[in-house]
Tab-separated table of C-alpha atoms in Angstrom:
chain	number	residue	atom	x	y	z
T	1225	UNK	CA	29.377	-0.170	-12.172
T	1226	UNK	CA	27.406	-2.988	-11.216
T	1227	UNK	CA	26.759	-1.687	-7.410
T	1228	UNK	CA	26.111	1.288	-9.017
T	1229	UNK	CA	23.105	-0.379	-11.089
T	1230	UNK	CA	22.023	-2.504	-7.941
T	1231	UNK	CA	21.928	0.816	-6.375
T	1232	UNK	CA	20.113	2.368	-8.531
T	1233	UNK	CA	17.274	-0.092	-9.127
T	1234	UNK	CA	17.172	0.000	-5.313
T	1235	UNK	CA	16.405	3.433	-5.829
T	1236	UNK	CA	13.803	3.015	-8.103
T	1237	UNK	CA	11.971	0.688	-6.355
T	1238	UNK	CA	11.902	3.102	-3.537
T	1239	UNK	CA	11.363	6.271	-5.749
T	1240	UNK	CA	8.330	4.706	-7.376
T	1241	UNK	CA	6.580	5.039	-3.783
T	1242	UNK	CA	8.430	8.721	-1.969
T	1243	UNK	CA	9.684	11.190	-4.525
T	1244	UNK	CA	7.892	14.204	-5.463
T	1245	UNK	CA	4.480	14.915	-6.004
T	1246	UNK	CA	3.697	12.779	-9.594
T	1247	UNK	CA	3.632	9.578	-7.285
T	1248	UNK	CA	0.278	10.404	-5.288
T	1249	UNK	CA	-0.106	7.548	-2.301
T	1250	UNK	CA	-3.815	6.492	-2.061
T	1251	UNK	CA	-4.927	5.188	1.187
T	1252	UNK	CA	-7.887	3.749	2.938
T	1253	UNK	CA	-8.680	2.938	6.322
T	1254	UNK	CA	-12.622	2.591	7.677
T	1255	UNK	CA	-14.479	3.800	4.461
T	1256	UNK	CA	-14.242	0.361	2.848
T	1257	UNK	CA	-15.902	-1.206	5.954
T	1258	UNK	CA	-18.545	1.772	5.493
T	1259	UNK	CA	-19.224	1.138	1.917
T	1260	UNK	CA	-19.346	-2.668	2.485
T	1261	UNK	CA	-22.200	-1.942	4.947
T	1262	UNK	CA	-23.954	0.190	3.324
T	1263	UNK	CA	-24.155	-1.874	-0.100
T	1264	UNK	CA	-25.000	-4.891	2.071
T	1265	UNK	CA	-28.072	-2.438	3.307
T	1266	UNK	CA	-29.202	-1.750	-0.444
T	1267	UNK	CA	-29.226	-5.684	-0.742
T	1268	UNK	CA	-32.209	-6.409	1.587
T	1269	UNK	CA	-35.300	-8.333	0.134
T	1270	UNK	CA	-38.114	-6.307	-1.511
T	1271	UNK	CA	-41.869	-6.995	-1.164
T	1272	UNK	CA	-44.698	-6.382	-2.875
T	1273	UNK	CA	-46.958	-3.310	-2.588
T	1274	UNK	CA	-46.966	-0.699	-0.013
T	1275	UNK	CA	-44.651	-2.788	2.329
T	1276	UNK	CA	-41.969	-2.723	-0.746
T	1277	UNK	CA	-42.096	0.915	-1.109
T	1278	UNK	CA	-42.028	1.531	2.497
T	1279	UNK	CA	-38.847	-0.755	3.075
T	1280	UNK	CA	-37.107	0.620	-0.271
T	1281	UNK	CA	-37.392	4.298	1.357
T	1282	UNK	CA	-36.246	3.143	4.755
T	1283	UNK	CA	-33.291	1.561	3.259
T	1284	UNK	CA	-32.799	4.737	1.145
T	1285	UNK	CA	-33.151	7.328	3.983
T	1286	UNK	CA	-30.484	4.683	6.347
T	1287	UNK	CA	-27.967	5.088	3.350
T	1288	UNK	CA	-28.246	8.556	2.918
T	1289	UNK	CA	-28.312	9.355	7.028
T	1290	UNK	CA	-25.165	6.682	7.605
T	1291	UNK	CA	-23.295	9.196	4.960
T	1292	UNK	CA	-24.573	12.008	6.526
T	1293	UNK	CA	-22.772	11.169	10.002
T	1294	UNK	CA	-19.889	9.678	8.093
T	1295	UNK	CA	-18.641	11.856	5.245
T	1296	UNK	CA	-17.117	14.787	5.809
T	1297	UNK	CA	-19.552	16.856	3.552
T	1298	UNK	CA	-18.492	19.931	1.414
T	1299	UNK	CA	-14.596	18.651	1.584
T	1300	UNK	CA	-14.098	18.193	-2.008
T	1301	UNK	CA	-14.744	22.395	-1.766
T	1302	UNK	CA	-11.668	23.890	-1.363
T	1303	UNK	CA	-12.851	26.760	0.126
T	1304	UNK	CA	-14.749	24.218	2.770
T	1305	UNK	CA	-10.826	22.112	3.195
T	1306	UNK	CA	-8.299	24.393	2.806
T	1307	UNK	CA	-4.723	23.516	3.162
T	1308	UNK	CA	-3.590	24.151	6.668
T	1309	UNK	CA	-0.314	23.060	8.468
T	1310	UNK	CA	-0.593	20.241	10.766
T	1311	UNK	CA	-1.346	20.833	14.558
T	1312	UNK	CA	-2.124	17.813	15.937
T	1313	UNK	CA	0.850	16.139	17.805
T	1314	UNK	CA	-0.410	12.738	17.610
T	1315	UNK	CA	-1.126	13.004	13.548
T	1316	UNK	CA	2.690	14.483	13.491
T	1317	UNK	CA	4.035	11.681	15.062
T	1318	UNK	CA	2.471	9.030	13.039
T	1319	UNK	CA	3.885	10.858	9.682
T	1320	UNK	CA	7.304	11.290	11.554
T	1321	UNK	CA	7.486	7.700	12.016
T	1322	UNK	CA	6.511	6.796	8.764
T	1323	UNK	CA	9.334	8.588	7.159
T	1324	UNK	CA	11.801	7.114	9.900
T	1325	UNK	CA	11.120	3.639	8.802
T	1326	UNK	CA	10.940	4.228	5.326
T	1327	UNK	CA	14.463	5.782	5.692
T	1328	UNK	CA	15.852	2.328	7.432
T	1329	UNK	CA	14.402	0.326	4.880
T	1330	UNK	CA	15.892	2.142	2.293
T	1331	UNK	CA	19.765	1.572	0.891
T	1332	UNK	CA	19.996	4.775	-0.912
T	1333	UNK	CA	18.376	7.261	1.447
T	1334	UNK	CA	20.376	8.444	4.827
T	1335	UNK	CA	16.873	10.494	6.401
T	1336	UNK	CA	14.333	12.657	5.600
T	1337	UNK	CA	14.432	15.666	6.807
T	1338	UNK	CA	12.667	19.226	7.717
T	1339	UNK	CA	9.267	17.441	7.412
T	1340	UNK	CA	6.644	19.916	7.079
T	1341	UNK	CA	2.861	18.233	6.861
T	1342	UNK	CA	0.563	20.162	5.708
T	1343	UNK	CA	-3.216	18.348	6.099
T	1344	UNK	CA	-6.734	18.528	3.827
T	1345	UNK	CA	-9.731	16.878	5.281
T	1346	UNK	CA	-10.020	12.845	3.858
T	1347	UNK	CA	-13.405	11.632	2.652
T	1348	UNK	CA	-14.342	10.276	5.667
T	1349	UNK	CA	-14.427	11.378	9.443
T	1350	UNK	CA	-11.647	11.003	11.220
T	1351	UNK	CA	-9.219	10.879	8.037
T	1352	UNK	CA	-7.068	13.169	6.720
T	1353	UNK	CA	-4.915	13.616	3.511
T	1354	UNK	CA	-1.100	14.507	4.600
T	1355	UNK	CA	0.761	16.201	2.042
T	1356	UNK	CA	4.520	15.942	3.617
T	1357	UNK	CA	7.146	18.373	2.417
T	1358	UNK	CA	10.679	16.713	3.083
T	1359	UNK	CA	14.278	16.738	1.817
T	1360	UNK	CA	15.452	13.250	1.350
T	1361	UNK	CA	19.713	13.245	1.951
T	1362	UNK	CA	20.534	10.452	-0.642
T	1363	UNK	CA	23.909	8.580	0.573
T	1364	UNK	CA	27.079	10.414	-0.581
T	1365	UNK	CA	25.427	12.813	-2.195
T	1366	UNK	CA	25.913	16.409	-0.089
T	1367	UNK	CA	22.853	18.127	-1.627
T	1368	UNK	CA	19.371	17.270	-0.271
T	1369	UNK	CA	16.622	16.434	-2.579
T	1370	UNK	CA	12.914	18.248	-2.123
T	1371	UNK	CA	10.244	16.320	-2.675
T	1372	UNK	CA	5.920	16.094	-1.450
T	1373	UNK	CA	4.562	12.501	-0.340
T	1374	UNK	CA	0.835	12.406	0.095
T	1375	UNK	CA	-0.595	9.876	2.599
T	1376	UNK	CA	-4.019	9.008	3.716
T	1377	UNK	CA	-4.358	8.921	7.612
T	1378	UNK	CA	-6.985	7.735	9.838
T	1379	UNK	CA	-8.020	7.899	13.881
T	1380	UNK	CA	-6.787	4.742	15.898
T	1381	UNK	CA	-7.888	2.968	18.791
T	1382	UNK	CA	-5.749	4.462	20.920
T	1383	UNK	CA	-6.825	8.379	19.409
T	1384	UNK	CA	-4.029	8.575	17.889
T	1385	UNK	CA	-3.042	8.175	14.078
T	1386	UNK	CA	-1.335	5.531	11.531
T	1387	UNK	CA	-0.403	5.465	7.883
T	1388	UNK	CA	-3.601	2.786	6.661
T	1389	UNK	CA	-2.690	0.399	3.772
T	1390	UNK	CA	-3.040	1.144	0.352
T	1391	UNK	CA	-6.571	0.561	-1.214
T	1392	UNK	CA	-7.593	0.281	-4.792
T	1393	UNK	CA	-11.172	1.460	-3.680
T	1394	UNK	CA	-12.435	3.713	-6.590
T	1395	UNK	CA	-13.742	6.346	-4.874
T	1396	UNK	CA	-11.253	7.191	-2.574
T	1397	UNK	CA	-8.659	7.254	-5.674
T	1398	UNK	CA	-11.380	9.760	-7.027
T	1399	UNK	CA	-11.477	11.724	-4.041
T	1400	UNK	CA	-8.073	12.222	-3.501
T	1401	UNK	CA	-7.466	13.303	-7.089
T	1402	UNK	CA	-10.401	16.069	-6.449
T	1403	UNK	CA	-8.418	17.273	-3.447
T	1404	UNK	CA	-4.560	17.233	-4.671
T	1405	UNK	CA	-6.533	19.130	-7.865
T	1406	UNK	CA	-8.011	21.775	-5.411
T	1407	UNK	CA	-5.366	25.370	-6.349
T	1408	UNK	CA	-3.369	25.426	-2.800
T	1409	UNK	CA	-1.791	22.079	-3.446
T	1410	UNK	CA	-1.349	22.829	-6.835
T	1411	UNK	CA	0.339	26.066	-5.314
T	1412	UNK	CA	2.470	23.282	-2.800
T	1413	UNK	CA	3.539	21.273	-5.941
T	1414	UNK	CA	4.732	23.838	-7.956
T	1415	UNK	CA	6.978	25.332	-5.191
T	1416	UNK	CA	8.561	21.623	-5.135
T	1417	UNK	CA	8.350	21.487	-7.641
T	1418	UNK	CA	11.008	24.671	-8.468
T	1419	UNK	CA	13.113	23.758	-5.516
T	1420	UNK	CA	13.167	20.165	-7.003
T	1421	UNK	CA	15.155	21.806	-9.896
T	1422	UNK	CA	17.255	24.180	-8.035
T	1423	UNK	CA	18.803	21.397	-5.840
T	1424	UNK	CA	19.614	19.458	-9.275
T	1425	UNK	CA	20.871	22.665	-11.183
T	1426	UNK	CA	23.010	22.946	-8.021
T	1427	UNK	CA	24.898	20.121	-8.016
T	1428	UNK	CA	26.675	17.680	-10.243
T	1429	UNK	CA	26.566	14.773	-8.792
T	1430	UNK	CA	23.264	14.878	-7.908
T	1431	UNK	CA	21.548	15.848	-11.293
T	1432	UNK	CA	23.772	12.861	-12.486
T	1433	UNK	CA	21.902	10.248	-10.087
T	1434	UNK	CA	18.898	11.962	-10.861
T	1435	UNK	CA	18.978	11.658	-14.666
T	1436	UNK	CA	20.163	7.672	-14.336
T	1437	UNK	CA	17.299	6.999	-12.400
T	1438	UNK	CA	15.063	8.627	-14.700
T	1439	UNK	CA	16.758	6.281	-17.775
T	1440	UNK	CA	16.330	3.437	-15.834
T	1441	UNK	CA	12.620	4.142	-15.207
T	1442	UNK	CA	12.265	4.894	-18.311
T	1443	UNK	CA	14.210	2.079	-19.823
T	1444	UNK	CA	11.699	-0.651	-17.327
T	1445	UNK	CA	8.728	1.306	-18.443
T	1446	UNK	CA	9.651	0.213	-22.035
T	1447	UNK	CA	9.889	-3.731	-21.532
């Protein structure tokens, strides 16, 4: 019973950051080096009279053209960033290796498997938002769990991709919340959503690890 607890806060811990689509991954790569720049543009000393004005609107027009070359503009529309399934082999990679090392780090989880990344255009050039249809294999459970991570990708050095840290930057949490709003991914999430339930409703054992890991969360969300 104990291992079975140890297990299963294990689990949690893990669950809190991979299962299903209510546990949204923000992350942020470049755009916080952008914004730093930019406010530290905004910042420059003022003058009196017509040298003031002139400097305030050369400042104003470098902010606005730096997000001009920088943003991807009109990708909060989804009609402008529609869903699409991932082509790039280098972007594919980076997401398959994410999952690979998340599996080996976790007790609980044997692999993820049948990854299917699907990709929405990220705030900023050269980032994207991955939303990664898997089925996690739990240990000694036979039945596969469906579930939808959501990371935030940007261009390397090398042209390729990686998984960037997770940022509390405001505006990125914003954005993404516009995007996983936007009808296709609500579309996504439901149909996890529904297969979410069907694996549970189709076996035992697994509804029964599901259901103690939603007491304990909700048990440690109580203290």
């Amino acid at each position: 019973m104990e291992e079975r607890r140890r297990d299963l806060r294990g689990l949690l811990k893990e669950h809190k950051q991979i299962t299903m689509w209510l546990l949204v991954l923000i992350f942020l790569g470049a755009a916080a080096v952008v914004m730093m720049c930019l406010t530290k543009d905004e910042t420059k000393p003022e003058f009196s009279g017509n040298v003031q004005g002139e400097q305030r609107s050369g400042a104003a027009d470098e902010v606005v053209g730096r997000k001009l070359m920088t943003e991807n503009l009109g990708s909060r529309v989804m009609e402008m960033n529609p869903l699409v399934e991932a082509a790039d082999e280098s972007l594919k990679e980076a997401v398959a290796d994410y999952y690979e090392t998340l599996a080996g780090h976790a007790d609980f989880v044997e692999s993820y498997n049948n990854l299917c990344i699907y990709t929405k255009l990220g705030k900023y050039k050269g980032t994207y938002i991955t939303f990664v249809r898997y089925d996690m294999k739990i240990r000694d459970i036979y039945t596969m769990v469906p579930g939808l991570g959501t990371l935030y990708l940007e261009k390397d050095e090398r042209d390729g991709y990686q998984v960037v840290a997770k940022s509390d930057d405001e505006e990125i949490k914003e954005y993404v919340n516009d995007i996983v709003a936007h009808e296709d991914v609500q579309e996504l999430m439901s149909g996890i959503q529904a297969d979410y339930a069907a694996a549970a409703a189709s076996d035992a054992m697994l509804a029964e690890a599901l259901s103690d890991l939603k007491n304990a969360y909700e048990n440690q969300t109580k203290r």
